[in-house]
Amino acid sequence: MKIDTSSYYPKSPLGDEDNDNNTGGEGPGNGSLFLGGKENGKEEDSDAKTSSETEERKSPILGIPAQEKLPVYDPGEWERFFDVFSTALSWILVPLLMPVFGTLLAFNLSILDFMTFSTKLNFTLIVAAINVGIPALLVVLLKRMGLVDDLGLNGRKERLIPYIITILCMGGTGLFMYFKHAPMWFVMFFIGGAVAGLVNLVINFRWKISAHSAAIAGIAAMLIRIMHEANPQPGIWAWLIIWIAACGLLGSARVWLGRHTAAQVLAGYAVGFLSVFFMTMIR
C-alpha cells in the first residue's frame, strides 16, 4: 500500500498544463516547481531593476526630476550684497550726521516737542551747518592739500586733524545751545560728544577705535537720559529699540568691511555712551 504524499507539495505556479508535461509529476523532484520559481525570479529581478532605473531617472525629489540639478547660489552674490549694505549704512550713519540725528530726536521725543516747526527747523539747520558743513568742507580741503587720502578717513593717521575739527564743532554747538537757554541735558549732549571725540583722539595715537560706534552710542545714551529727565513722548521706547538695533547693525557693518575689529567697535560703544551719559547728568 502506497503512501500518497503529493498533497504535501504545492502545485506549480505554471498551472496544470505545465504539471502534465513534467516527467516527475509529484514529489520534491518536481522540476516544474523549481524551474518555474527560478524563471519567475529572474523575470521579477529584471523587472525590479528596470523599474528602479526608471525611478532614478524620473522620480521627483521635492518636485524636481532627479536628472535636474538644484539651483546653486553663488556665495559671492551675498558677499556683494553685504558689502553694499554695510557701505551704505556706514555713510548714512556717519559720525558727522549724529549731531543732526540727535537734534531731531530731542526735538520730537522730549519736552522740546512743544517748539514750533519753524524753530525746530532753524535750530536743526544751524546744528547741521556747524557739525556737517564745516567739517565736510575742511576734510575736502585737507584731501586736496594731500593731508588726507580717503574722505572716509579709514586710516588711523588721517584722523588727527578731523578729530580736532569735530571736537571744536561739537563744543561750539554746546555753547550755542547754552546761550540759547536750551535744557542743560541737551547742552551737555553736545559737550559729551566733544568729550568722546577727545578720548578717541587720545586713543587714536596708539589704536584705531571706532568713531562710528562712539557717535551712535552717544545718541542711545541721550535717549535714555530723556526717558528719565525730559518728559519723554510716548514713542521714545520704540525709538530707543530702533536705535539700539541700528547700533548693532552699524557695528557689524564696520567689522564686515574690515574697518575695525570687534574690540574696536565695542570700545567705541563704551566711550560714546559713557561720555554722553555722564555729561548729561550735569545740571
Short mmCIF file of C-alpha atoms in Angstrom, two decimals:
data_model
loop_
_atom_site.label_atom_id
_atom_site.label_comp_id
_atom_site.label_asym_id
_atom_site.label_seq_id
_atom_site.Cartn_x
_atom_site.Cartn_y
_atom_site.Cartn_z
CA MET A 1 0.00 0.00 0.00
CA LYS A 2 1.44 3.31 -1.08
CA ILE A 3 1.50 6.48 1.00
CA ASP A 4 0.29 9.37 -1.10
CA THR A 5 2.35 12.45 -0.23
CA SER A 6 1.50 14.50 -3.26
CA SER A 7 -0.90 16.69 -1.29
CA TYR A 8 2.01 17.94 0.87
CA TYR A 9 3.70 19.67 -2.06
CA PRO A 10 2.25 22.80 -3.63
CA LYS A 11 1.27 22.81 -7.20
CA SER A 12 3.48 24.53 -9.73
CA PRO A 13 2.54 28.14 -10.41
CA LEU A 14 2.70 27.28 -14.10
CA GLY A 15 -0.64 25.52 -13.84
CA ASP A 16 -1.97 22.11 -14.64
CA GLU A 17 -0.80 22.20 -18.21
CA ASP A 18 2.86 22.51 -17.15
CA ASN A 19 2.39 19.82 -14.50
CA ASP A 20 1.14 17.39 -17.12
CA ASN A 21 4.23 17.97 -19.22
CA ASN A 22 6.67 17.33 -16.35
CA THR A 23 8.06 13.81 -16.18
CA GLY A 24 8.17 13.57 -12.37
CA GLY A 25 4.61 14.61 -11.81
CA GLU A 26 4.86 14.53 -8.00
CA GLY A 27 7.30 14.72 -5.08
CA PRO A 28 10.09 17.08 -4.28
CA GLY A 29 11.76 16.27 -7.53
CA ASN A 30 9.01 18.04 -9.45
CA GLY A 31 11.06 20.11 -11.91
CA SER A 32 8.23 22.45 -12.82
CA LEU A 33 8.10 23.88 -9.29
CA PHE A 34 11.76 24.81 -9.04
CA LEU A 35 12.32 25.67 -12.68
CA GLY A 36 9.22 27.80 -12.70
CA GLY A 37 10.37 29.59 -9.50
CA LYS A 38 13.79 30.39 -10.89
CA GLU A 39 12.43 31.66 -14.17
CA ASN A 40 9.89 33.85 -12.43
CA GLY A 41 12.55 35.13 -10.04
CA LYS A 42 14.74 36.19 -12.92
CA GLU A 43 11.85 37.95 -14.55
CA GLU A 44 10.93 39.71 -11.29
CA ASP A 45 14.55 40.79 -10.66
CA SER A 46 14.80 42.11 -14.20
CA ASP A 47 11.53 43.99 -13.87
CA ALA A 48 12.56 45.40 -10.49
CA LYS A 49 15.91 46.55 -11.88
CA THR A 50 14.27 48.22 -14.85
CA SER A 51 11.72 49.88 -12.57
CA SER A 52 14.48 51.09 -10.22
CA GLU A 53 16.46 52.57 -13.09
CA THR A 54 13.36 54.30 -14.35
CA GLU A 55 12.63 55.76 -10.90
CA GLU A 56 16.22 57.02 -10.63
CA ARG A 57 15.82 58.80 -13.94
CA LYS A 58 12.30 60.10 -13.44
CA SER A 59 11.41 60.15 -9.75
CA PRO A 60 10.95 63.71 -8.49
CA ILE A 61 12.80 64.96 -5.41
CA LEU A 62 11.00 67.91 -3.87
CA GLY A 63 9.10 68.24 -7.11
CA ILE A 64 12.24 68.40 -9.28
CA PRO A 65 13.22 65.49 -11.59
CA ALA A 66 16.33 63.68 -10.45
CA GLN A 67 18.29 64.49 -13.57
CA GLU A 68 17.76 68.24 -12.98
CA LYS A 69 20.21 69.85 -10.54
CA LEU A 70 19.03 72.08 -7.73
CA PRO A 71 19.95 75.77 -8.22
CA VAL A 72 23.32 76.63 -6.73
CA TYR A 73 23.58 80.03 -5.07
CA ASP A 74 26.80 81.88 -5.58
CA PRO A 75 28.16 82.99 -2.19
CA GLY A 76 29.76 85.91 -3.98
CA GLU A 77 26.32 87.43 -4.52
CA TRP A 78 25.67 87.51 -0.79
CA GLU A 79 29.10 88.97 -0.13
CA ARG A 80 28.46 91.76 -2.62
CA PHE A 81 25.09 92.44 -1.03
CA PHE A 82 26.59 92.72 2.46
CA ASP A 83 29.40 94.92 1.11
CA VAL A 84 26.92 97.34 -0.47
CA PHE A 85 24.61 97.30 2.56
CA SER A 86 27.46 97.85 5.03
CA THR A 87 28.97 100.65 2.98
CA ALA A 88 25.61 102.43 2.61
CA LEU A 89 24.90 102.08 6.34
CA SER A 90 28.33 103.47 7.20
CA TRP A 91 27.65 106.59 5.14
CA ILE A 92 24.05 107.07 6.33
CA LEU A 93 25.14 106.81 9.98
CA VAL A 94 28.43 108.67 9.53
CA PRO A 95 29.62 110.44 12.73
CA LEU A 96 29.19 113.90 11.17
CA LEU A 97 25.42 113.34 10.94
CA MET A 98 24.94 112.17 14.53
CA PRO A 99 24.50 115.69 15.98
CA VAL A 100 21.72 116.28 13.44
CA PHE A 101 20.01 112.97 14.22
CA GLY A 102 20.33 113.68 17.94
CA THR A 103 18.78 117.12 17.50
CA LEU A 104 15.83 115.74 15.53
CA LEU A 105 15.18 113.05 18.13
CA ALA A 106 15.48 115.52 21.02
CA PHE A 107 13.06 117.97 19.40
CA ASN A 108 10.41 115.30 18.85
CA LEU A 109 10.79 112.91 21.81
CA SER A 110 11.37 115.25 24.75
CA ILE A 111 9.88 118.34 26.36
CA LEU A 112 11.28 120.30 23.39
CA ASP A 113 8.43 118.91 21.30
CA PHE A 114 6.34 121.97 22.26
CA MET A 115 8.50 124.17 19.98
CA THR A 116 7.10 125.30 16.66
CA PHE A 117 8.13 123.59 13.46
CA SER A 118 9.98 126.65 12.17
CA THR A 119 12.01 126.91 15.38
CA LYS A 120 12.93 123.22 15.23
CA LEU A 121 13.92 123.60 11.59
CA ASN A 122 16.10 126.65 12.22
CA PHE A 123 17.98 125.02 15.09
CA THR A 124 18.42 121.79 13.12
CA LEU A 125 19.87 123.68 10.16
CA ILE A 126 22.29 125.53 12.45
CA VAL A 127 23.43 122.24 14.01
CA ALA A 128 23.87 120.75 10.52
CA ALA A 129 25.88 123.74 9.30
CA ILE A 130 28.25 123.63 12.28
CA ASN A 131 28.71 119.87 12.55
CA VAL A 132 28.30 118.70 8.95
CA GLY A 133 29.02 121.62 6.65
CA ILE A 134 32.17 122.98 8.28
CA PRO A 135 33.88 119.61 8.93
CA ALA A 136 32.99 118.30 5.47
CA LEU A 137 34.45 121.35 3.75
CA LEU A 138 37.61 121.15 5.82
CA VAL A 139 38.05 117.42 5.12
CA VAL A 140 37.71 118.07 1.38
CA LEU A 141 40.28 120.85 1.72
CA LEU A 142 42.63 118.52 3.58
CA LYS A 143 42.28 115.92 0.81
CA ARG A 144 43.16 118.49 -1.85
CA MET A 145 46.19 119.50 0.21
CA GLY A 146 47.29 115.88 0.32
CA LEU A 147 46.92 115.56 4.10
CA VAL A 148 44.07 113.06 3.74
CA ASP A 149 43.99 110.21 1.23
CA ASP A 150 40.44 108.97 1.81
CA LEU A 151 37.32 111.01 2.53
CA GLY A 152 36.13 108.12 4.66
CA LEU A 153 39.10 108.68 6.99
CA ASN A 154 39.74 104.95 7.28
CA GLY A 155 43.42 105.39 8.11
CA ARG A 156 44.34 105.93 11.76
CA LYS A 157 46.94 108.61 10.99
CA GLU A 158 44.49 110.56 8.83
CA ARG A 159 42.08 111.14 11.71
CA LEU A 160 44.07 113.57 13.87
CA ILE A 161 43.00 116.86 12.26
CA PRO A 162 39.38 115.73 11.59
CA TYR A 163 39.09 114.71 15.26
CA ILE A 164 40.21 118.17 16.35
CA ILE A 165 37.71 119.80 13.95
CA THR A 166 34.88 117.60 15.23
CA ILE A 167 35.70 118.33 18.88
CA LEU A 168 35.67 122.09 18.27
CA CYS A 169 32.40 121.93 16.33
CA MET A 170 30.63 119.82 18.97
CA GLY A 171 31.88 122.07 21.76
CA GLY A 172 30.83 125.17 19.82
CA THR A 173 27.35 123.74 19.29
CA GLY A 174 27.04 123.09 23.03
CA LEU A 175 27.94 126.71 23.80
CA PHE A 176 25.46 127.93 21.20
CA MET A 177 22.67 125.88 22.80
CA TYR A 178 23.68 127.14 26.25
CA PHE A 179 23.36 130.80 25.22
CA LYS A 180 20.01 129.97 23.61
CA HIS A 181 18.81 128.69 27.02
CA ALA A 182 18.38 125.10 25.91
CA PRO A 183 17.87 122.49 28.65
CA MET A 184 21.14 121.51 30.28
CA TRP A 185 20.84 117.84 29.25
CA PHE A 186 20.62 119.00 25.62
CA VAL A 187 23.62 121.28 26.00
CA MET A 188 25.62 118.51 27.62
CA PHE A 189 24.71 116.11 24.83
CA PHE A 190 26.99 118.12 22.53
CA ILE A 191 29.62 118.59 25.22
CA GLY A 192 29.54 114.84 25.82
CA GLY A 193 30.11 114.31 22.11
CA ALA A 194 33.14 116.60 22.30
CA VAL A 195 34.46 114.63 25.30
CA ALA A 196 34.01 111.36 23.39
CA GLY A 197 35.92 112.86 20.45
CA LEU A 198 38.74 113.92 22.79
CA VAL A 199 39.00 110.41 24.28
CA ASN A 200 39.01 108.90 20.78
CA LEU A 201 41.72 111.36 19.76
CA VAL A 202 44.00 110.25 22.58
CA ILE A 203 43.35 106.55 21.93
CA ASN A 204 43.88 107.07 18.20
CA PHE A 205 47.59 107.74 18.74
CA ARG A 206 48.06 104.05 19.60
CA TRP A 207 44.91 102.26 18.49
CA LYS A 208 42.19 102.72 15.86
CA ILE A 209 38.99 103.00 17.89
CA SER A 210 35.65 103.14 16.06
CA ALA A 211 34.33 106.71 15.76
CA HIS A 212 31.11 105.39 14.17
CA SER A 213 30.35 103.30 17.25
CA ALA A 214 31.14 106.14 19.65
CA ALA A 215 28.90 108.59 17.80
CA ILE A 216 25.85 106.35 17.50
CA ALA A 217 26.14 105.11 21.10
CA GLY A 218 26.11 108.71 22.31
CA ILE A 219 22.60 109.18 20.92
CA ALA A 220 21.45 105.98 22.65
CA ALA A 221 22.71 107.48 25.93
CA MET A 222 20.83 110.72 25.23
CA LEU A 223 17.57 108.82 24.63
CA ILE A 224 17.94 107.05 27.96
CA ARG A 225 18.54 110.38 29.73
CA ILE A 226 15.43 111.84 28.05
CA MET A 227 13.38 108.94 29.40
CA HIS A 228 14.37 109.88 32.96
CA GLU A 229 14.53 113.67 32.93
CA ALA A 230 12.89 115.36 29.95
CA ASN A 231 9.19 114.47 29.96
CA PRO A 232 9.54 111.90 27.17
CA GLN A 233 6.96 111.47 24.45
CA PRO A 234 5.12 108.11 24.14
CA GLY A 235 7.14 106.98 21.12
CA ILE A 236 10.52 107.13 22.82
CA TRP A 237 10.54 103.42 23.70
CA ALA A 238 10.10 102.45 20.06
CA TRP A 239 12.87 104.83 19.00
CA LEU A 240 15.21 103.53 21.67
CA ILE A 241 14.74 99.95 20.43
CA ILE A 242 15.23 101.08 16.82
CA TRP A 243 18.38 102.97 17.73
CA ILE A 244 19.88 100.09 19.69
CA ALA A 245 19.24 97.85 16.67
CA ALA A 246 20.94 100.46 14.46
CA CYS A 247 23.93 100.42 16.82
CA GLY A 248 24.27 96.68 16.38
CA LEU A 249 23.91 96.82 12.60
CA LEU A 250 26.43 99.63 12.25
CA GLY A 251 29.00 97.89 14.43
CA SER A 252 28.56 94.67 12.46
CA ALA A 253 28.92 96.60 9.20
CA ARG A 254 32.21 98.14 10.31
CA VAL A 255 33.58 94.71 11.23
CA TRP A 256 32.29 93.16 7.98
CA LEU A 257 34.03 95.83 5.89
CA GLY A 258 37.27 95.22 7.77
CA ARG A 259 37.43 98.82 9.03
CA HIS A 260 37.55 97.74 12.67
CA THR A 261 37.82 94.69 14.85
CA ALA A 262 35.06 93.70 17.24
CA ALA A 263 37.13 95.03 20.15
CA GLN A 264 37.49 98.44 18.48
CA VAL A 265 33.75 98.62 17.88
CA LEU A 266 32.93 97.68 21.48
CA ALA A 267 35.44 100.22 22.78
CA GLY A 268 33.76 102.88 20.65
CA TYR A 269 30.37 101.99 22.11
CA ALA A 270 31.73 102.33 25.63
CA VAL A 271 33.45 105.69 25.03
CA GLY A 272 30.47 107.29 23.27
CA PHE A 273 27.80 106.01 25.63
CA LEU A 274 29.61 106.76 28.89
CA SER A 275 30.79 110.21 27.78
CA VAL A 276 27.29 111.41 26.88
CA PHE A 277 25.53 109.58 29.70
CA PHE A 278 27.65 111.07 32.49
CA MET A 279 27.90 114.54 30.94
CA THR A 280 24.10 114.78 30.60
CA MET A 281 23.81 114.12 34.34
CA ILE A 282 25.34 117.56 35.00
CA ARG A 283 22.63 120.11 35.75
#
